[in-house]
PDB file of C-alpha atoms in Angstrom:
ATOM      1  CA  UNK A  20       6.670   4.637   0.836  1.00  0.00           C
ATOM      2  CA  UNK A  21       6.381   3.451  -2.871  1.00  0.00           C
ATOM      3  CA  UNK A  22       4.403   1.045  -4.675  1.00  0.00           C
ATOM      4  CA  UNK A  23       2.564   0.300  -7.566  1.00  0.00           C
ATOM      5  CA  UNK A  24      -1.380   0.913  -8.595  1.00  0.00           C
ATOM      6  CA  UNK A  25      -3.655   0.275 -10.873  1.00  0.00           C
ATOM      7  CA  UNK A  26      -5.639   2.876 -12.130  1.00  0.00           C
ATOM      8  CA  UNK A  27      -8.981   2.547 -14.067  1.00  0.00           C
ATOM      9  CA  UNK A  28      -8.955   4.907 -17.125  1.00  0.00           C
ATOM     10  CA  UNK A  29     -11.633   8.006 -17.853  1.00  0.00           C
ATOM     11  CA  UNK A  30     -14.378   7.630 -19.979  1.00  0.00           C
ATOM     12  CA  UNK A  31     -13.044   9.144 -22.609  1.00  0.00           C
ATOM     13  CA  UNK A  32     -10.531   6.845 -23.293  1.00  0.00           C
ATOM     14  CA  UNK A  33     -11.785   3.357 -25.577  1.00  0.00           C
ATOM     15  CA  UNK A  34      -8.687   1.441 -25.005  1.00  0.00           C
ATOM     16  CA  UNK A  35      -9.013  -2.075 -23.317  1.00  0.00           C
ATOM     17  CA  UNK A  36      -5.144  -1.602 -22.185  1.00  0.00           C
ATOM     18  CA  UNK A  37      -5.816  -2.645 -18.635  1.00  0.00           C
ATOM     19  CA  UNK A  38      -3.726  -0.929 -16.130  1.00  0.00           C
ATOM     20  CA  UNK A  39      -1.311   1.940 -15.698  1.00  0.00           C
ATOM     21  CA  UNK A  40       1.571   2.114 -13.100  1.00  0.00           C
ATOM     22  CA  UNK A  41       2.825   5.014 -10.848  1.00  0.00           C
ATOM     23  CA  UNK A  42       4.516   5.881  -7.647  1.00  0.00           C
ATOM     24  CA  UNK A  43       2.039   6.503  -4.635  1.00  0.00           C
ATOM     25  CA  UNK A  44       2.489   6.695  -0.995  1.00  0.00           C
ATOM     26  CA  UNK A  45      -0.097   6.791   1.841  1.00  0.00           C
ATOM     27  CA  UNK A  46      -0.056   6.578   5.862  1.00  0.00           C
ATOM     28  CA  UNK A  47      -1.061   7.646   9.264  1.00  0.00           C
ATOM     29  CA  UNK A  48       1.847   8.825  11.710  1.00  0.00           C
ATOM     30  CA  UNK A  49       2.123   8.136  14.663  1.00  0.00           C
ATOM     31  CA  UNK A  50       1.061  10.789  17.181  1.00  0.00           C
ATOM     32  CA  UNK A  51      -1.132  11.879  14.819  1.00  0.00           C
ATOM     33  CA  UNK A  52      -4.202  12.217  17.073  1.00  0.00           C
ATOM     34  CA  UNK A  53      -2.691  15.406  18.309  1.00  0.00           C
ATOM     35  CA  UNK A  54      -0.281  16.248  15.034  1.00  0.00           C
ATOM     36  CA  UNK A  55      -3.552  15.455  12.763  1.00  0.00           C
ATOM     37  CA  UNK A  56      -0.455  13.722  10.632  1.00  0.00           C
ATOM     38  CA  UNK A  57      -2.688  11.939   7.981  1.00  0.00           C
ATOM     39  CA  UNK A  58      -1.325  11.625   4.576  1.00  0.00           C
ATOM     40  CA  UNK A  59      -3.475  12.939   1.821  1.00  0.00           C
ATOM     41  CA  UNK A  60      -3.081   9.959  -0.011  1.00  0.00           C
ATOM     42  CA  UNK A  61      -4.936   8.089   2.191  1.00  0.00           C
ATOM     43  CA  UNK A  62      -8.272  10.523   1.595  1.00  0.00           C
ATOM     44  CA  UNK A  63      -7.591   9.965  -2.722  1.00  0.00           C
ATOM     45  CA  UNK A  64      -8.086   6.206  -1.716  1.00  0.00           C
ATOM     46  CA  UNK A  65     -11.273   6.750  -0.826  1.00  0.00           C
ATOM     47  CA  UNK A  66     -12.591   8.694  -3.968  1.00  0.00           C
ATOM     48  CA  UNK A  67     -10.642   7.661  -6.335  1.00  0.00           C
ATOM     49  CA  UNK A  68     -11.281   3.835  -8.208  1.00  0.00           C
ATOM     50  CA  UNK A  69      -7.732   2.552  -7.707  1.00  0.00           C
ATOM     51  CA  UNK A  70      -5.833  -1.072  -6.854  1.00  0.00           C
ATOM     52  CA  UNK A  71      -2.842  -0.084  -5.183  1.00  0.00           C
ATOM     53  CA  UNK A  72      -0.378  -2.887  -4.631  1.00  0.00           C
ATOM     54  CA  UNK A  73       1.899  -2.170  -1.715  1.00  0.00           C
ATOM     55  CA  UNK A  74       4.032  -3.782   0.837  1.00  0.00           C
ATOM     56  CA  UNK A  75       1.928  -2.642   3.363  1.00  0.00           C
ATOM     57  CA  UNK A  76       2.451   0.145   5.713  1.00  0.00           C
ATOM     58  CA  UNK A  77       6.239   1.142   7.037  1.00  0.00           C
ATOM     59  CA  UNK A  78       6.887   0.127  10.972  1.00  0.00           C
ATOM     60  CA  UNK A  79       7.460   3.459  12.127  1.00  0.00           C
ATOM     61  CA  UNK A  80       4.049   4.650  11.049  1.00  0.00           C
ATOM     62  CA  UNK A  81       0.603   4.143  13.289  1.00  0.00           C
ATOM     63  CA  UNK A  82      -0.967   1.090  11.585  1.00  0.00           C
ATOM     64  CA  UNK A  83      -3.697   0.364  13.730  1.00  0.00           C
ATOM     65  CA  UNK A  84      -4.852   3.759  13.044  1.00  0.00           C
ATOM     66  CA  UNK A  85      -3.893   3.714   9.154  1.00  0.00           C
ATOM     67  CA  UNK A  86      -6.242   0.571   8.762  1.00  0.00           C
ATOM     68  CA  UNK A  87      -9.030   2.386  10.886  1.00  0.00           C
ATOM     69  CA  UNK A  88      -8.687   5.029   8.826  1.00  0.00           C
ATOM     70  CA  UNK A  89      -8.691   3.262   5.575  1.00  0.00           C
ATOM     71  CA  UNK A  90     -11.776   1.711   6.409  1.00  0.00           C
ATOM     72  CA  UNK A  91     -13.646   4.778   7.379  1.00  0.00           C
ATOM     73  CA  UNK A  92     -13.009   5.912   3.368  1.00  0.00           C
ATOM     74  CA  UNK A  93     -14.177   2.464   2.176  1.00  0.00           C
ATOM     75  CA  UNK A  94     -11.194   1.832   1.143  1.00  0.00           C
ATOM     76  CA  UNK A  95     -11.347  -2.671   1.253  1.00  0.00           C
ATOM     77  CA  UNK A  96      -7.882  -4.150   2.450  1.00  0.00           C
ATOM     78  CA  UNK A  97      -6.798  -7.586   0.621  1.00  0.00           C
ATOM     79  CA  UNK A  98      -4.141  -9.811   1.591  1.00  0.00           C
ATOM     80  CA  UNK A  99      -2.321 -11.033  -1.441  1.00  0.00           C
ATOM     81  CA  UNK A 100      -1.985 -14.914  -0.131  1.00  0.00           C
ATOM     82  CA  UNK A 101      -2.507 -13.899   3.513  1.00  0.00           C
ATOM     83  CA  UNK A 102      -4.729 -12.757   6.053  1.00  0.00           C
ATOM     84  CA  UNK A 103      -2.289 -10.725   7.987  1.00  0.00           C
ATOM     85  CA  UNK A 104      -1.712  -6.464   6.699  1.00  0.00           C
ATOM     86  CA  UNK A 105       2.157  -7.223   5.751  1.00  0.00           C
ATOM     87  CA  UNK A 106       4.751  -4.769   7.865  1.00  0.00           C
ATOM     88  CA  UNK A 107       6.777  -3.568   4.952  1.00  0.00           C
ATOM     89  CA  UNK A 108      10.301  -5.149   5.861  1.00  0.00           C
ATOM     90  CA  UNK A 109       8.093  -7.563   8.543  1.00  0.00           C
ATOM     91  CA  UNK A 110       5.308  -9.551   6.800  1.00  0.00           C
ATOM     92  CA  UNK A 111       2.992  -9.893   9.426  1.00  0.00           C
ATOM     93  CA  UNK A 112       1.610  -6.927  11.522  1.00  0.00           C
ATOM     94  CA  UNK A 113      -0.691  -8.609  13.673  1.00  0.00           C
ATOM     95  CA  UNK A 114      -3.941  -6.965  12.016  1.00  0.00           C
ATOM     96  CA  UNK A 115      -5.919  -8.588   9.930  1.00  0.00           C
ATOM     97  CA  UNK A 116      -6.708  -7.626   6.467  1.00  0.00           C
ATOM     98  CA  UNK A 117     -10.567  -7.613   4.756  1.00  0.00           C
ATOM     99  CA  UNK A 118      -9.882 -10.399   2.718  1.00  0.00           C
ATOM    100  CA  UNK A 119      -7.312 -12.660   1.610  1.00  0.00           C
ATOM    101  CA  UNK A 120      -6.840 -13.149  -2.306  1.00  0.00           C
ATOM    102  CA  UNK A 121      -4.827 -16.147  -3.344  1.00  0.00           C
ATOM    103  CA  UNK A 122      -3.855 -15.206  -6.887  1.00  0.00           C
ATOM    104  CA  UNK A 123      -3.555 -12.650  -9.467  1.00  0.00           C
ATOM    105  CA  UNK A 124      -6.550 -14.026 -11.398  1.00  0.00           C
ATOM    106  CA  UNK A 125      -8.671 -13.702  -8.162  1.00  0.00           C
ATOM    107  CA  UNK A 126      -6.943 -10.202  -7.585  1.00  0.00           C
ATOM    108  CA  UNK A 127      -8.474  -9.217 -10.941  1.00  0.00           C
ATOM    109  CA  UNK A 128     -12.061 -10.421 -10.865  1.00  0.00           C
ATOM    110  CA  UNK A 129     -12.378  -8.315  -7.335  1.00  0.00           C
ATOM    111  CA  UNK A 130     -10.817  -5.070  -9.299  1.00  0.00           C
ATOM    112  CA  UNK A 131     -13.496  -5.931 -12.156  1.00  0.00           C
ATOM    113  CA  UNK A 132     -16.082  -6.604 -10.416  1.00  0.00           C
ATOM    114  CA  UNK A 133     -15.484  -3.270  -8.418  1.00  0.00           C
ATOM    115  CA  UNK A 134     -14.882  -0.876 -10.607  1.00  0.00           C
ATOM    116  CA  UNK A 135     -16.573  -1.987 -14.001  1.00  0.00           C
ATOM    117  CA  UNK A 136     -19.443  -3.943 -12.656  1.00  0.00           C
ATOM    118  CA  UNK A 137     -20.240  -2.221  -9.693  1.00  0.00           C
ATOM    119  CA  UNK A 138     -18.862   1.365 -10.572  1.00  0.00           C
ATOM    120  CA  UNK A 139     -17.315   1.797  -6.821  1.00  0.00           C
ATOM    121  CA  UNK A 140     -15.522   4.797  -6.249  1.00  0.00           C
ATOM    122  CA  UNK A 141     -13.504   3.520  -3.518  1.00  0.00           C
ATOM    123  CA  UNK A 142     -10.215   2.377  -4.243  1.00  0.00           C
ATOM    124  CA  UNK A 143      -8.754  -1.109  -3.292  1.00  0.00           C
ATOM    125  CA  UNK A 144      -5.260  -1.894  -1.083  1.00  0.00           C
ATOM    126  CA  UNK A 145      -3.831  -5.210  -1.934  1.00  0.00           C
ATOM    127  CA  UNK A 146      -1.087  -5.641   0.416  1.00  0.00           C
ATOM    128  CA  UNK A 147       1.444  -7.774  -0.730  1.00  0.00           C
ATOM    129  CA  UNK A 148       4.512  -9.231   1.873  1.00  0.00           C
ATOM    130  CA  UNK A 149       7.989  -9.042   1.607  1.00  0.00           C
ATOM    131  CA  UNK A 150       9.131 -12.638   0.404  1.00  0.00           C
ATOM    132  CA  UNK A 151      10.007 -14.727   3.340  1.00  0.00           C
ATOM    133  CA  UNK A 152      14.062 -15.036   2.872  1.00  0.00           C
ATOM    134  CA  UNK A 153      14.229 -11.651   2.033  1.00  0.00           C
ATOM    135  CA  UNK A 154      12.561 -10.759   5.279  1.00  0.00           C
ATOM    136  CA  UNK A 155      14.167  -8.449   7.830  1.00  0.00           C
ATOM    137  CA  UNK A 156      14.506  -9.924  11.265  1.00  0.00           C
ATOM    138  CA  UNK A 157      11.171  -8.262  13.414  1.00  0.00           C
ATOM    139  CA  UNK A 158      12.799  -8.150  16.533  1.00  0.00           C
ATOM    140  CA  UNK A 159      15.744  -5.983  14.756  1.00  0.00           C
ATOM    141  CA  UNK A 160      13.598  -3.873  13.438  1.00  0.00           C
ATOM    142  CA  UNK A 161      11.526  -3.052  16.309  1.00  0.00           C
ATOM    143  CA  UNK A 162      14.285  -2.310  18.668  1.00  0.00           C
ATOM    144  CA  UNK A 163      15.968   0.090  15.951  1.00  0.00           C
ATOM    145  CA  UNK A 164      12.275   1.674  14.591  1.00  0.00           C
ATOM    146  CA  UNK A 165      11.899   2.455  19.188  1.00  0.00           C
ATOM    147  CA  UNK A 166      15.407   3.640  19.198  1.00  0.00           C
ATOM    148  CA  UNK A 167      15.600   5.987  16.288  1.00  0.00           C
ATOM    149  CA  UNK A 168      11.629   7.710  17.344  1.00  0.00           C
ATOM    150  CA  UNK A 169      13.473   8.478  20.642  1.00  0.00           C
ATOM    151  CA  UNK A 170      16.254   9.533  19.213  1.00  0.00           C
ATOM    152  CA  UNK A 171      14.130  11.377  16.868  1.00  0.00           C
ATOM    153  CA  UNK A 172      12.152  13.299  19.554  1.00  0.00           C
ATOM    154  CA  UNK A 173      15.166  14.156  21.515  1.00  0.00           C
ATOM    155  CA  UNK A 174      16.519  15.494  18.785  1.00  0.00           C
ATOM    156  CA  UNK A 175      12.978  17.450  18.228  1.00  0.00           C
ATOM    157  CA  UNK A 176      13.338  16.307  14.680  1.00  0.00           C
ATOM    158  CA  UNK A 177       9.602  17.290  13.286  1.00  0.00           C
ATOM    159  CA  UNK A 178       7.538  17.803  10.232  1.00  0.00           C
ATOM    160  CA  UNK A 179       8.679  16.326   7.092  1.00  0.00           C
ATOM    161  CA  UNK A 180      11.965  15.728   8.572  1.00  0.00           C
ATOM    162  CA  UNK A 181      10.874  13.001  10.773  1.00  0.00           C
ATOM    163  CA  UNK A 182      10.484  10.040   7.716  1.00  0.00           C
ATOM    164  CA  UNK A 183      13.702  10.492   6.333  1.00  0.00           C
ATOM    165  CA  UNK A 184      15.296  11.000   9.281  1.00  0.00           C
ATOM    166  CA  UNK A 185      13.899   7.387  11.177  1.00  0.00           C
ATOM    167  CA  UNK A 186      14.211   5.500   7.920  1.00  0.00           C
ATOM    168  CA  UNK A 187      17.749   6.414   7.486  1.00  0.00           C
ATOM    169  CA  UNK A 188      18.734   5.391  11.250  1.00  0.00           C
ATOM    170  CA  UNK A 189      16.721   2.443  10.927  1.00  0.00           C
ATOM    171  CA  UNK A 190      19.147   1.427   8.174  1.00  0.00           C
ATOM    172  CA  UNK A 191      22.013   1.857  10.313  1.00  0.00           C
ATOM    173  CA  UNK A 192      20.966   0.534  13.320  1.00  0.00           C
ATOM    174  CA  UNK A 193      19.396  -2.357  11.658  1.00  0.00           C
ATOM    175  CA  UNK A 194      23.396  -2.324   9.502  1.00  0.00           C
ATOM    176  CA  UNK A 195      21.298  -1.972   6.191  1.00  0.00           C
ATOM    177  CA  UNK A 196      19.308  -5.254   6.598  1.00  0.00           C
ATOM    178  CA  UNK A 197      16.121  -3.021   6.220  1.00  0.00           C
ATOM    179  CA  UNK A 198      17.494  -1.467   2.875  1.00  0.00           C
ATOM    180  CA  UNK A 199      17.697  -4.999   1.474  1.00  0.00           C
ATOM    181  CA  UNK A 200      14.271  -5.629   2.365  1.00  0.00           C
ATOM    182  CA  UNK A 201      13.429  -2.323   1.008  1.00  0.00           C
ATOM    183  CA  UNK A 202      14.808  -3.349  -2.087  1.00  0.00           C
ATOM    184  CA  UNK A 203      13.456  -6.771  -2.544  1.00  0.00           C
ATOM    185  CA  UNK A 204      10.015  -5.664  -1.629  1.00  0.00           C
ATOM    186  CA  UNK A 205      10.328  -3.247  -4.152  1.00  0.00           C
ATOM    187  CA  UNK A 206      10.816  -5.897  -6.882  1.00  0.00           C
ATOM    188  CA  UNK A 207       7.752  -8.193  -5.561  1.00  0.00           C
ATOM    189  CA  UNK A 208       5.504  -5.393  -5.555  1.00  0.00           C
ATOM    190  CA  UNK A 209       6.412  -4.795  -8.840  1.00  0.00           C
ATOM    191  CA  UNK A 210       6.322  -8.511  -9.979  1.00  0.00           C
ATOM    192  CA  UNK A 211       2.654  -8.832  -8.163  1.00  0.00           C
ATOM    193  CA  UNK A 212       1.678  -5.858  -9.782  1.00  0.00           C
ATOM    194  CA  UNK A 213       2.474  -6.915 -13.121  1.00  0.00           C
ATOM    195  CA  UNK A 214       0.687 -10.274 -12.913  1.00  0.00           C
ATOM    196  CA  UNK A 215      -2.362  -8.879 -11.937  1.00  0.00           C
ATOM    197  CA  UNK A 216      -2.908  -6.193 -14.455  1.00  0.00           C
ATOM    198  CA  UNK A 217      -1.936  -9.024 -16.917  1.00  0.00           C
ATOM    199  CA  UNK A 218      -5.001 -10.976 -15.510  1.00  0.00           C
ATOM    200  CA  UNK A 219      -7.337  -7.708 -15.339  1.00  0.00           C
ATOM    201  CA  UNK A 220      -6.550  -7.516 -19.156  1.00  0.00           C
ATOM    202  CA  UNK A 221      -7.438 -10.753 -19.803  1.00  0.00           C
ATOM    203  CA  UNK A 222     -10.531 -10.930 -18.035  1.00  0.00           C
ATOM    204  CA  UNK A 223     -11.567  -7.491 -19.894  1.00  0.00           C
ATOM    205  CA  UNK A 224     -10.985  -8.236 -23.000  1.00  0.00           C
ATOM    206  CA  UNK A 225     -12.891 -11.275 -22.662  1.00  0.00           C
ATOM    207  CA  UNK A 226     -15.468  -9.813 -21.383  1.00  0.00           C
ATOM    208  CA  UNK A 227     -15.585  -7.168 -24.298  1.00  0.00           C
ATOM    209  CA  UNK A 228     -15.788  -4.549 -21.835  1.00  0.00           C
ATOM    210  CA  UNK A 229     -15.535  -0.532 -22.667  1.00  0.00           C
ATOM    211  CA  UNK A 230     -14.477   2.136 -20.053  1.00  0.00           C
ATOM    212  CA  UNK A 231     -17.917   4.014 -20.748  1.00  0.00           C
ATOM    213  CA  UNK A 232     -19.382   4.241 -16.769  1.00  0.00           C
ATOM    214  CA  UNK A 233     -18.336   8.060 -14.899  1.00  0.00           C
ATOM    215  CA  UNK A 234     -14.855   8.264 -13.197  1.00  0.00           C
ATOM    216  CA  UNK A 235     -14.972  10.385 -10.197  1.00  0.00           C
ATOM    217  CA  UNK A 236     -13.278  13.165 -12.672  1.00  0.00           C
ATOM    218  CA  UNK A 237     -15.953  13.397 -15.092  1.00  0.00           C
ATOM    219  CA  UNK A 238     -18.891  13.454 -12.507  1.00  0.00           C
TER     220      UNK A 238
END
């Protein structure tokens, strides 16, 4: 799934701009303690000093295990203004995150503190929920998300196949109320994202800082 991150620059560069934004995409599948489906994003996380700000992880995919996993790369998990990992078109999961943030500004001063104080070379998930009237009905979703995977395995959909091929039923089963929370999810992530890198450029150029201490690239 997509999202936005922050990204801490090299060294070499002397700007005090304070964030960049990209696409990015991370999870654990389901099944994958015998598929060994693990995303490669999810290993970057853990070496690379990065704030990605996502809607959490997709229902169809193994959260339990994506968490475990995420913590075993010291990767930190933050709650943007709650304490449950949001569901991507669901809000709550049922798993709790590291830490719940309540604002941008306090959003910011963990990324500084992290990655310009501390010079931690783990990246940080802020998981950010789907706004409350745009969110899809969990019960819904469930059903379709249990339908489609059996539909999926008797159709022995597999490999890279299988994502497409769930989220797109999903949508039809669900008679595209997960495509609107796709979309408006979308559009908070983005809106989150935005008012924290404001903050993180705020605090930084307060604090006079210089991107002088080793990125995982240079080292």
């Amino acid at each position: 799934f997509f999202f936005l991150m922050i990204r801490r620059p090299p060294r070499s560069t002397q700007s005090r701009s304070s964030a960049a934004s990209d696409v990015y995409k991370r999870q654990v599948h389901r099944g994958a303690e015998t598929t060994f489906d693990i995303s490669a994003d999810l290993i970057e996380l853990g070496t690379t000093p990065v704030a990605v700000i996502s809607a959490g992880a997709k229902s169809i995919l193994d959260i339990p295990k994506t968490l475990e996993y995420l913590e075993t790369q010291g990767v930190a998990v933050l709650g943007y203004q709650t304490d449950d990992f949001p569901m991507f078109f669901i809000s709550k999961s049922g798993y709790k995150v590291s830490q719940k943030v309540e604002n941008a500004q306090e959003a910011a001063n963990i990324i500084k503190t992290s990655f310009y104080d501390l010079c931690f070379r783990n990246g940080i998930l802020i998981g950010v929920p789907v706004p409350a009237e745009e969110e899809a009905n969990g019960e819904k979703i469930q059903v379709a998300i249990e339908q489609a995977i059996r539909e999926c395995d008797e159709q022995k959909i597999t490999g890279p196949n299988i994502t497409p091929y769930l989220l797109r039923r999903i949508n039809e089963l669900t008679e595209g109320d997960s495509s609107r929370s796709n979309v408006a999810l979308i559009k908070n992530n983005a809106k989150t994202g935005a008012l924290i890198s404001v903050e993180l450029s705020k605090i930084l150029n307060n604090s006079c800082l210089l991107y002088t201490s080793p990125s995982p690239r240079d080292s």
